[in-house]
Short mmCIF file of C-alpha atoms and ligand atoms in Angstrom, two decimals:
data_model
loop_
_atom_site.label_atom_id
_atom_site.label_comp_id
_atom_site.label_asym_id
_atom_site.label_seq_id
_atom_site.Cartn_x
_atom_site.Cartn_y
_atom_site.Cartn_z
CA MET B 1 -61.23 70.47 -19.93
CA LYS B 2 -64.14 72.21 -18.21
CA ASN B 3 -67.76 71.80 -19.22
CA LEU B 4 -68.36 75.05 -21.17
CA ALA B 5 -71.78 74.31 -22.68
CA PRO B 6 -74.83 75.60 -20.85
CA LYS B 7 -76.15 72.98 -18.44
CA LEU B 8 -79.58 71.48 -19.27
CA ASN B 9 -81.99 69.98 -16.72
CA HIS B 10 -82.26 66.22 -16.47
CA GLU B 11 -85.56 66.03 -18.37
CA GLN B 12 -84.04 67.97 -21.31
CA TYR B 13 -81.02 65.61 -21.48
CA GLU B 14 -83.33 62.58 -21.31
CA GLN B 15 -85.52 64.06 -24.07
CA ASN B 16 -82.46 64.87 -26.25
CA PHE B 17 -81.17 61.27 -25.90
CA SER B 18 -84.48 59.51 -26.09
CA GLU B 19 -84.79 56.82 -28.76
CA LEU B 20 -85.23 58.16 -32.24
CA THR B 21 -87.22 55.12 -33.35
CA PRO B 22 -89.97 53.99 -30.93
CA PRO B 23 -90.90 50.31 -30.70
CA PHE B 24 -93.92 48.92 -32.49
CA SER B 25 -97.17 48.32 -30.55
CA PRO B 26 -98.49 44.72 -30.99
CA ASN B 27 -101.14 45.86 -33.45
CA SER B 28 -98.79 47.94 -35.56
CA ALA B 29 -96.19 45.13 -35.57
CA VAL B 30 -98.70 42.63 -36.91
CA ALA B 31 -100.04 45.15 -39.49
CA GLU B 32 -96.49 45.80 -40.68
CA ALA B 33 -95.68 42.10 -40.81
CA ASN B 34 -98.81 41.48 -42.90
CA ARG B 35 -97.54 43.95 -45.51
CA CYS B 36 -94.54 41.68 -46.23
CA LEU B 37 -94.80 39.81 -49.56
CA TYR B 38 -92.62 36.92 -48.26
CA CYS B 39 -90.56 37.09 -51.41
CA TYR B 40 -89.01 33.94 -52.84
CA ASP B 41 -85.26 34.36 -52.94
CA SER B 42 -85.80 37.47 -50.71
CA PRO B 43 -83.42 40.35 -51.61
CA CYS B 44 -83.60 41.64 -48.02
CA THR B 45 -82.04 38.36 -46.72
CA LYS B 46 -79.29 38.59 -49.29
CA ALA B 47 -78.58 42.23 -48.31
CA CYS B 48 -78.19 41.31 -44.56
CA PRO B 49 -74.58 40.42 -43.90
CA THR B 50 -75.71 37.75 -41.41
CA HIS B 51 -78.40 36.44 -43.87
CA ILE B 52 -81.22 36.35 -41.43
CA ASP B 53 -84.22 34.59 -42.95
CA ILE B 54 -86.22 37.83 -42.93
CA PRO B 55 -89.48 36.61 -44.53
CA ALA B 56 -89.56 33.65 -42.12
CA PHE B 57 -89.18 35.78 -38.96
CA ILE B 58 -91.69 38.35 -40.21
CA LYS B 59 -94.21 35.57 -41.01
CA LYS B 60 -93.88 34.28 -37.44
CA ILE B 61 -94.67 37.73 -36.15
CA SER B 62 -97.77 37.84 -38.23
CA THR B 63 -98.97 34.56 -36.71
CA GLY B 64 -98.13 35.58 -33.15
CA ASN B 65 -95.18 33.11 -32.87
CA LEU B 66 -92.79 35.61 -31.31
CA LYS B 67 -90.54 33.06 -29.71
CA GLY B 68 -90.09 31.33 -32.97
CA SER B 69 -89.45 34.64 -34.69
CA ALA B 70 -86.71 35.51 -32.16
CA LYS B 71 -85.16 32.04 -32.69
CA THR B 72 -85.03 32.54 -36.42
CA ILE B 73 -83.24 35.89 -35.95
CA LEU B 74 -80.82 34.76 -33.20
CA GLU B 75 -79.80 31.64 -35.20
CA SER B 76 -78.14 34.02 -37.62
CA ASN B 77 -77.17 36.92 -35.37
CA TRP B 78 -76.28 36.87 -31.65
CA VAL B 79 -76.44 40.67 -31.34
CA ALA B 80 -79.73 41.07 -33.08
CA LEU B 81 -81.07 43.73 -30.69
CA THR B 82 -78.12 45.99 -31.35
CA CYS B 83 -78.46 45.38 -35.12
CA ALA B 84 -82.18 46.04 -35.02
CA LYS B 85 -81.52 49.44 -33.45
CA ALA B 86 -78.21 50.51 -34.90
CA CYS B 87 -77.81 48.83 -38.32
CA PRO B 88 -77.93 51.18 -41.33
CA VAL B 89 -81.06 49.30 -42.52
CA GLU B 90 -81.60 52.00 -45.16
CA VAL B 91 -78.60 50.70 -47.07
CA LEU B 92 -78.89 47.03 -46.09
CA CYS B 93 -82.14 44.94 -45.68
CA GLU B 94 -84.69 47.76 -45.99
CA GLY B 95 -82.73 49.28 -48.85
CA ALA B 96 -83.14 46.01 -50.70
CA CYS B 97 -86.84 45.49 -49.99
CA VAL B 98 -88.87 45.06 -53.16
CA TYR B 99 -91.33 47.80 -52.04
CA ASN B 100 -88.63 50.32 -52.95
CA ASP B 101 -89.01 49.32 -56.59
CA LYS B 102 -92.70 50.05 -56.42
CA GLY B 103 -92.03 53.53 -54.99
CA GLU B 104 -93.52 52.48 -51.65
CA LYS B 105 -92.21 52.50 -48.13
CA PRO B 106 -90.09 49.39 -47.50
CA ILE B 107 -91.02 46.97 -44.74
CA GLU B 108 -89.63 48.18 -41.43
CA ILE B 109 -87.46 45.15 -40.92
CA GLY B 110 -85.31 46.70 -38.21
CA ARG B 111 -88.29 47.60 -36.03
CA LEU B 112 -89.88 44.17 -36.58
CA GLN B 113 -86.67 42.52 -35.58
CA ARG B 114 -86.57 44.64 -32.45
CA TYR B 115 -90.18 43.71 -31.73
CA ALA B 116 -89.35 39.97 -31.70
CA ILE B 117 -86.10 40.37 -29.75
CA ASP B 118 -87.67 42.68 -27.20
CA TYR B 119 -90.25 39.98 -26.58
CA PHE B 120 -87.50 37.34 -26.12
CA PHE B 121 -85.75 39.41 -23.55
CA SER B 122 -88.99 40.58 -21.81
CA GLU B 123 -89.87 36.89 -21.39
CA GLY B 124 -86.54 36.29 -19.56
CA MET B 125 -84.70 34.65 -22.51
CA PRO B 126 -86.67 31.41 -22.83
CA LYS B 127 -84.56 28.34 -23.60
CA ILE B 128 -84.81 27.94 -27.36
CA PHE B 129 -81.33 26.69 -28.27
CA ASN B 130 -79.89 23.23 -27.88
CA GLN B 131 -76.30 23.19 -26.56
CA ALA B 132 -73.96 20.40 -27.61
CA PRO B 133 -72.29 18.43 -24.77
CA SER B 134 -68.78 19.68 -23.81
CA ASN B 135 -66.09 18.54 -26.25
CA GLY B 136 -63.28 19.17 -23.76
CA LYS B 137 -61.67 21.98 -25.78
CA SER B 138 -61.43 25.58 -24.69
CA ILE B 139 -61.37 28.89 -26.56
CA GLY B 140 -60.04 32.23 -25.34
CA VAL B 141 -61.78 35.25 -26.84
CA ILE B 142 -60.09 38.63 -26.68
CA GLY B 143 -62.65 41.45 -26.67
CA SER B 144 -66.32 41.34 -25.85
CA GLY B 145 -67.61 43.47 -28.72
CA PRO B 146 -70.01 42.07 -31.36
CA ALA B 147 -67.36 39.78 -32.96
CA GLY B 148 -66.25 38.38 -29.61
CA LEU B 149 -69.80 37.88 -28.30
CA ALA B 150 -70.93 36.17 -31.51
CA CYS B 151 -67.90 33.85 -31.59
CA ALA B 152 -68.36 33.03 -27.89
CA ALA B 153 -72.06 32.30 -28.16
CA GLU B 154 -71.75 30.09 -31.23
CA ALA B 155 -68.70 28.25 -29.83
CA ALA B 156 -70.39 27.64 -26.53
CA LEU B 157 -73.41 26.06 -28.30
CA LEU B 158 -71.01 23.93 -30.25
CA GLY B 159 -69.71 22.51 -27.00
CA PHE B 160 -66.56 24.57 -26.32
CA ASP B 161 -65.59 26.06 -22.97
CA VAL B 162 -65.28 29.78 -23.66
CA THR B 163 -63.60 32.59 -21.68
CA ILE B 164 -63.78 36.19 -22.89
CA TYR B 165 -61.03 38.67 -21.81
CA GLU B 166 -62.27 42.25 -21.80
CA ALA B 167 -60.24 45.32 -20.88
CA LYS B 168 -63.16 47.58 -20.00
CA LYS B 169 -65.14 47.43 -16.77
CA ALA B 170 -68.34 46.64 -18.61
CA PRO B 171 -68.58 44.10 -21.51
CA GLY B 172 -70.13 44.61 -24.89
CA GLY B 173 -67.39 46.62 -26.73
CA LEU B 174 -68.73 48.97 -29.33
CA ASN B 175 -72.32 47.95 -28.65
CA THR B 176 -72.00 49.10 -25.02
CA TRP B 177 -69.58 51.99 -25.49
CA GLY B 178 -69.76 53.29 -29.08
CA ILE B 179 -73.42 53.62 -30.28
CA ALA B 180 -75.16 56.98 -29.85
CA PRO B 181 -77.63 56.69 -26.87
CA TYR B 182 -80.55 57.99 -29.04
CA LYS B 183 -80.11 54.81 -31.10
CA MET B 184 -79.40 52.39 -28.33
CA ARG B 185 -78.75 52.43 -24.56
CA GLN B 186 -76.11 50.51 -22.68
CA ALA B 187 -78.82 48.35 -21.03
CA ASP B 188 -79.73 46.85 -24.45
CA SER B 189 -76.21 45.73 -25.10
CA LEU B 190 -75.90 44.25 -21.62
CA LEU B 191 -78.99 42.09 -22.29
CA GLU B 192 -77.17 40.59 -25.20
CA VAL B 193 -74.08 39.96 -22.97
CA GLU B 194 -76.41 38.15 -20.49
CA LEU B 195 -77.70 35.92 -23.30
CA VAL B 196 -74.10 34.86 -24.17
CA LYS B 197 -73.33 34.27 -20.47
CA SER B 198 -76.44 32.09 -20.21
CA PHE B 199 -74.60 29.62 -22.50
CA GLY B 200 -71.88 29.24 -19.86
CA VAL B 201 -69.43 31.78 -21.33
CA ILE B 202 -67.18 33.34 -18.68
CA ILE B 203 -66.36 37.02 -19.18
CA LYS B 204 -63.31 38.48 -17.33
CA THR B 205 -63.72 42.23 -17.41
CA GLY B 206 -60.96 44.73 -16.44
CA THR B 207 -58.44 42.32 -18.00
CA THR B 208 -56.01 44.03 -20.41
CA ILE B 209 -53.79 41.91 -22.61
CA GLY B 210 -50.15 42.75 -21.95
CA THR B 211 -50.93 44.27 -18.52
CA ASP B 212 -53.11 41.77 -16.64
CA ILE B 213 -52.35 38.69 -18.76
CA SER B 214 -49.97 38.19 -21.66
CA PHE B 215 -51.11 37.08 -25.10
CA ASP B 216 -48.70 34.07 -24.71
CA ASP B 217 -50.45 32.99 -21.47
CA ILE B 218 -53.84 33.03 -23.22
CA LEU B 219 -52.42 31.00 -26.11
CA LYS B 220 -51.03 28.42 -23.70
CA LYS B 221 -54.25 28.29 -21.67
CA HIS B 222 -56.65 27.64 -24.55
CA ASP B 223 -56.78 25.35 -27.52
CA ALA B 224 -57.61 28.24 -29.81
CA VAL B 225 -57.88 31.99 -29.47
CA PHE B 226 -60.27 34.43 -31.23
CA ILE B 227 -59.29 38.07 -31.50
CA GLY B 228 -62.15 40.58 -31.72
CA ILE B 229 -60.48 43.74 -30.43
CA GLY B 230 -61.96 46.26 -32.82
CA LEU B 231 -59.97 49.40 -33.47
CA GLY B 232 -58.16 51.89 -31.17
CA LYS B 233 -58.10 55.63 -30.69
CA SER B 234 -58.70 58.29 -33.36
CA THR B 235 -55.86 59.06 -35.73
CA LYS B 236 -53.76 62.14 -34.95
CA LEU B 237 -54.33 65.35 -36.92
CA ASN B 238 -50.65 66.26 -36.90
CA ILE B 239 -51.24 69.94 -36.79
CA PRO B 240 -50.04 72.61 -34.22
CA GLY B 241 -52.16 72.98 -31.14
CA GLU B 242 -53.30 69.35 -31.07
CA ASN B 243 -52.16 68.92 -27.45
CA LEU B 244 -54.12 71.97 -26.17
CA ASP B 245 -56.73 71.44 -23.41
CA GLY B 246 -60.10 71.05 -25.14
CA VAL B 247 -58.89 68.74 -27.94
CA CYS B 248 -60.28 65.25 -27.55
CA ASP B 249 -60.74 61.94 -29.26
CA ALA B 250 -64.26 61.20 -30.72
CA ILE B 251 -64.12 57.62 -29.43
CA GLU B 252 -63.47 58.77 -25.85
CA PHE B 253 -66.05 61.51 -26.07
CA ILE B 254 -68.69 59.12 -27.29
CA GLU B 255 -67.76 56.59 -24.53
CA GLU B 256 -68.28 59.33 -21.93
CA VAL B 257 -71.68 60.18 -23.36
CA LYS B 258 -72.56 56.50 -23.16
CA THR B 259 -72.23 56.46 -19.36
CA GLU B 260 -75.47 58.60 -19.49
CA ARG B 261 -74.09 60.95 -16.78
CA TRP B 262 -75.05 63.83 -19.01
CA GLN B 263 -74.22 66.64 -16.57
CA SER B 264 -70.60 65.48 -16.17
CA VAL B 265 -69.68 65.04 -19.86
CA LYS B 266 -67.26 67.77 -20.81
CA VAL B 267 -68.43 69.55 -23.90
CA GLY B 268 -67.61 73.03 -25.37
CA ARG B 269 -70.01 75.83 -26.12
CA LYS B 270 -68.54 76.03 -29.69
CA VAL B 271 -67.35 72.70 -31.04
CA ALA B 272 -65.41 71.74 -34.18
CA VAL B 273 -65.52 68.00 -35.22
CA ILE B 274 -62.83 67.04 -37.66
CA GLY B 275 -63.88 64.35 -40.10
CA ALA B 276 -67.15 63.34 -41.71
CA GLY B 277 -67.55 59.64 -41.07
CA ASN B 278 -70.44 58.20 -39.01
CA THR B 279 -68.35 58.51 -35.85
CA ALA B 280 -67.87 62.27 -36.56
CA ILE B 281 -71.60 62.71 -37.12
CA ASP B 282 -72.42 60.88 -33.85
CA ALA B 283 -69.91 63.07 -31.94
CA ALA B 284 -71.30 66.27 -33.53
CA THR B 285 -74.94 65.34 -32.91
CA GLU B 286 -74.18 64.30 -29.30
CA ALA B 287 -72.33 67.53 -28.63
CA LYS B 288 -75.33 69.51 -29.87
CA ARG B 289 -77.74 67.43 -27.77
CA LEU B 290 -75.56 68.01 -24.70
CA GLY B 291 -76.17 71.71 -25.09
CA ALA B 292 -73.35 73.11 -27.30
CA ASP B 293 -74.53 76.33 -28.99
CA PHE B 294 -72.47 75.86 -32.15
CA VAL B 295 -71.14 72.61 -33.71
CA THR B 296 -69.43 72.44 -37.03
CA ILE B 297 -68.07 69.48 -38.98
CA ILE B 298 -64.87 70.25 -40.89
CA TYR B 299 -64.12 67.88 -43.82
CA ARG B 300 -61.47 68.32 -46.48
CA ARG B 301 -63.48 66.77 -49.31
CA SER B 302 -66.98 67.56 -50.67
CA LYS B 303 -70.36 66.15 -49.53
CA ALA B 304 -70.18 63.62 -52.39
CA GLU B 305 -67.09 61.99 -50.83
CA MET B 306 -68.35 62.18 -47.27
CA PRO B 307 -68.12 58.66 -45.72
CA ALA B 308 -71.17 59.16 -43.44
CA TYR B 309 -74.48 57.76 -44.49
CA GLU B 310 -77.07 60.20 -45.89
CA PHE B 311 -79.56 59.60 -43.06
CA GLU B 312 -76.81 60.34 -40.51
CA TYR B 313 -75.98 63.55 -42.31
CA LEU B 314 -79.66 64.57 -42.38
CA LEU B 315 -79.96 63.86 -38.60
CA ALA B 316 -76.98 66.13 -37.90
CA LYS B 317 -78.37 68.89 -40.16
CA LYS B 318 -81.74 68.60 -38.42
CA ASP B 319 -79.96 69.00 -35.08
CA GLY B 320 -78.36 72.26 -36.40
CA VAL B 321 -74.78 70.98 -37.08
CA ILE B 322 -73.02 73.22 -39.61
CA PHE B 323 -71.02 71.40 -42.36
CA ASN B 324 -67.82 72.98 -43.61
CA PHE B 325 -66.91 70.89 -46.68
CA LEU B 326 -63.74 71.35 -48.69
CA THR B 327 -62.16 72.70 -45.57
CA ASN B 328 -59.01 71.48 -43.78
CA PRO B 329 -57.83 72.49 -40.32
CA VAL B 330 -54.21 73.79 -40.34
CA LYS B 331 -53.73 74.97 -36.76
CA ILE B 332 -55.56 74.93 -33.44
CA ILE B 333 -55.09 78.25 -31.69
CA GLY B 334 -55.15 78.83 -27.94
CA ASN B 335 -53.21 79.66 -24.80
CA ASN B 336 -53.37 76.33 -22.82
CA HIS B 337 -57.04 75.90 -23.88
CA VAL B 338 -58.55 75.86 -27.38
CA GLU B 339 -59.76 79.30 -28.50
CA ALA B 340 -60.07 78.95 -32.32
CA ILE B 341 -59.18 76.84 -35.29
CA GLU B 342 -57.50 78.06 -38.47
CA CYS B 343 -58.64 76.37 -41.59
CA VAL B 344 -57.98 76.59 -45.35
CA LYS B 345 -60.34 75.99 -48.23
CA MET B 346 -59.66 72.99 -50.43
CA GLU B 347 -60.26 71.93 -54.05
CA LEU B 348 -60.40 68.42 -55.46
CA LYS B 349 -58.17 67.47 -58.34
CA GLU B 350 -56.96 64.19 -59.85
CA ALA B 351 -58.11 60.80 -58.36
CA ASP B 352 -55.78 58.68 -56.24
CA SER B 353 -55.27 54.88 -56.57
CA ARG B 354 -58.60 54.28 -54.84
CA GLY B 355 -60.46 56.54 -57.31
CA LYS B 356 -60.87 59.28 -54.64
CA ARG B 357 -60.09 62.79 -55.88
CA LYS B 358 -57.24 64.34 -53.97
CA PRO B 359 -57.85 67.53 -51.96
CA TYR B 360 -55.39 70.47 -52.38
CA SER B 361 -55.41 73.64 -50.29
CA ILE B 362 -56.14 76.94 -52.07
CA GLU B 363 -53.54 79.49 -51.21
CA GLY B 364 -54.74 82.67 -49.49
CA THR B 365 -58.07 81.17 -48.38
CA GLU B 366 -57.17 80.69 -44.69
CA PHE B 367 -59.81 81.70 -42.21
CA VAL B 368 -60.37 81.33 -38.44
CA ILE B 369 -63.38 79.84 -36.61
CA SER B 370 -63.84 80.74 -32.97
CA ILE B 371 -64.36 77.54 -30.95
CA ASP B 372 -63.50 76.13 -27.53
CA MET B 373 -63.41 72.36 -28.24
CA VAL B 374 -62.06 70.15 -31.00
CA ILE B 375 -63.18 66.51 -31.46
CA LYS B 376 -60.98 64.38 -33.63
CA ALA B 377 -62.78 61.85 -35.81
CA VAL B 378 -60.50 61.25 -38.84
CA GLY B 379 -60.37 57.45 -38.55
CA GLN B 380 -59.06 55.03 -35.96
CA ASN B 381 -55.72 53.47 -35.41
CA SER B 382 -55.19 49.75 -35.13
CA LYS B 383 -55.12 48.18 -31.65
CA ALA B 384 -53.49 45.04 -32.99
CA ASP B 385 -49.87 46.27 -32.95
CA PHE B 386 -49.14 44.10 -29.87
CA LEU B 387 -49.66 41.08 -32.14
CA SER B 388 -46.75 41.92 -34.44
CA SER B 389 -44.40 39.74 -32.40
CA VAL B 390 -46.77 36.70 -32.33
CA PRO B 391 -45.35 34.04 -34.68
CA GLY B 392 -47.39 33.69 -37.89
CA ILE B 393 -49.73 36.66 -37.47
CA ARG B 394 -49.55 39.02 -40.41
CA LEU B 395 -50.64 42.68 -40.18
CA ASN B 396 -51.41 44.81 -43.23
CA ASN B 397 -51.32 48.43 -42.04
CA GLY B 398 -52.28 47.17 -38.58
CA ILE B 399 -55.16 45.06 -39.92
CA ILE B 400 -54.98 41.37 -39.10
CA ALA B 401 -54.84 39.15 -42.24
CA VAL B 402 -57.15 36.08 -42.03
CA ASP B 403 -58.46 33.29 -44.27
CA THR B 404 -61.80 34.58 -45.58
CA ILE B 405 -63.67 31.33 -44.96
CA THR B 406 -62.30 30.06 -41.64
CA TYR B 407 -61.02 33.38 -40.16
CA GLN B 408 -57.78 31.70 -39.23
CA THR B 409 -54.72 33.91 -39.04
CA GLY B 410 -51.25 32.89 -40.14
CA ASN B 411 -50.90 31.30 -36.74
CA PRO B 412 -53.12 28.15 -36.90
CA LYS B 413 -54.29 28.50 -33.24
CA VAL B 414 -55.37 32.13 -33.67
CA PHE B 415 -58.50 33.35 -35.41
CA ALA B 416 -59.83 36.95 -35.74
CA GLY B 417 -62.91 38.88 -36.87
CA GLY B 418 -64.67 42.25 -36.85
CA ASP B 419 -63.15 45.68 -37.22
CA CYS B 420 -59.60 44.42 -36.50
CA ILE B 421 -59.71 42.44 -39.79
CA ASN B 422 -61.82 44.85 -41.91
CA GLY B 423 -60.59 48.24 -40.77
CA GLY B 424 -64.06 49.32 -39.52
CA LYS B 425 -67.40 48.15 -40.85
CA GLU B 426 -70.81 47.60 -39.24
CA VAL B 427 -71.70 45.71 -36.07
CA VAL B 428 -73.57 43.23 -38.27
CA ASN B 429 -70.36 42.43 -40.17
CA ALA B 430 -68.56 41.75 -36.89
CA ALA B 431 -71.48 39.52 -35.75
CA TYR B 432 -71.15 37.45 -38.91
CA ASP B 433 -67.35 37.17 -38.64
CA GLY B 434 -67.51 36.02 -35.03
CA LYS B 435 -70.12 33.33 -35.80
CA ARG B 436 -68.27 32.01 -38.79
CA ALA B 437 -64.96 32.05 -36.90
CA ALA B 438 -66.47 29.73 -34.31
CA HIS B 439 -67.07 27.19 -37.09
CA GLY B 440 -63.54 27.79 -38.36
CA ILE B 441 -62.21 26.94 -34.91
CA LYS B 442 -64.41 23.84 -34.75
CA LYS B 443 -62.95 22.68 -38.12
CA PHE B 444 -59.46 23.32 -36.85
CA LEU B 445 -59.87 21.64 -33.40
CA LEU B 446 -62.32 18.85 -34.25
CA GLY B 447 -61.79 18.44 -37.93
CA GLU B 448 -65.53 19.04 -38.62
CA GLU B 449 -67.29 21.65 -40.71
FE1 LIG S 1 -90.77 41.26 -47.23
FE2 LIG S 1 -89.49 43.28 -48.47
FE3 LIG S 1 -88.06 41.09 -47.78
FE4 LIG S 1 -89.88 40.93 -49.78
S1 LIG S 1 -88.02 42.16 -49.75
S2 LIG S 1 -89.60 39.48 -48.11
S3 LIG S 1 -91.44 42.44 -49.00
S4 LIG S 1 -89.13 42.56 -46.39
#
């Protein structure tokens, strides 16, 4: 498709994609750290899926021990910079801070974490971790997203030789390719990749399983394999017109935006985004910031059922995105290229087995919206189908089944974590899975916890 949105100048693009949350200055970081009550049994730590000792790292910031603070954070989370910038802190650590109960602003845990980790990287990643001597065993990691990086870093420190196989040209997975640039730039993710490499981990980029190397060959080559491949492309809409020029996948659109070649990203003047999850919101907001005049989100349920977080919704609203709730697309109209989308109004009736009320179309309420681009964001397909022939591995609707403690699949040599086992959660969940899986592998190969 052609780029149909009005072109902006470089400064406007940079401004539109500049960071939403600026870093703390040294004085403001210490002032914020001093507000922390260092709660016993801290609820913020419990709310963090990686259980970072939050009061401990904040205390170290208040006393000027930034290296120690970074160590406390990284001991729990190997992609702590990504999490500091992209975690939904409002519903995790900061949402659990006791200040909320007092009706006061919670401690800005995400920004403080960023402050400590920024220091660590700006100092050239000082050596703060002890690496066990080589134990002679090797691990193959498939995918260099947050789960793969976390597993690789932890396993390398435990004394394993680790090789990561990554299909893309640049490593980092979702952290590098899937987070909106106004939250985090590619360069941040690549710093975390460098940290993992500094432990001796080898990353083979441009290596697709099944094309460049078979899964069997990886299994033969290594003593254990960790799969952290995330999810695949967006689910099909299955409506007429889906193959027209101008219909694209939200994941591919977001990846293109992440290259930061703003002028060359193809975006419509009038864009419809189908779906209302966080990916849909990112795609809609990015389209608007690339210069689209009109962006609408089309979602078949109401705002109450919308999967996106409230703060993501508010950001999109602030950017001028129009929400069409209780609306379902029935046909994409056009002659080669998208010209409009026909929708129908919906109503919610009885709940399904998950307790979600089912949407039904209301006869005679069809209407047409004039658009020139459709972005599909109604969930993602599994990428794990190639594993269906691997002995022992069980897939439930494309999701890999694992032991919840060791992350071992039905094939004892194979472990998995991240979105490919949970169907799509946060980066921080993937980071936790990868780290725990490294210990699951250690138990399997060396018989130790
Ligand atoms: Fe500090 Fe809030 Fe955590 Fe208490 S809950 S330790 S005040 S960040």
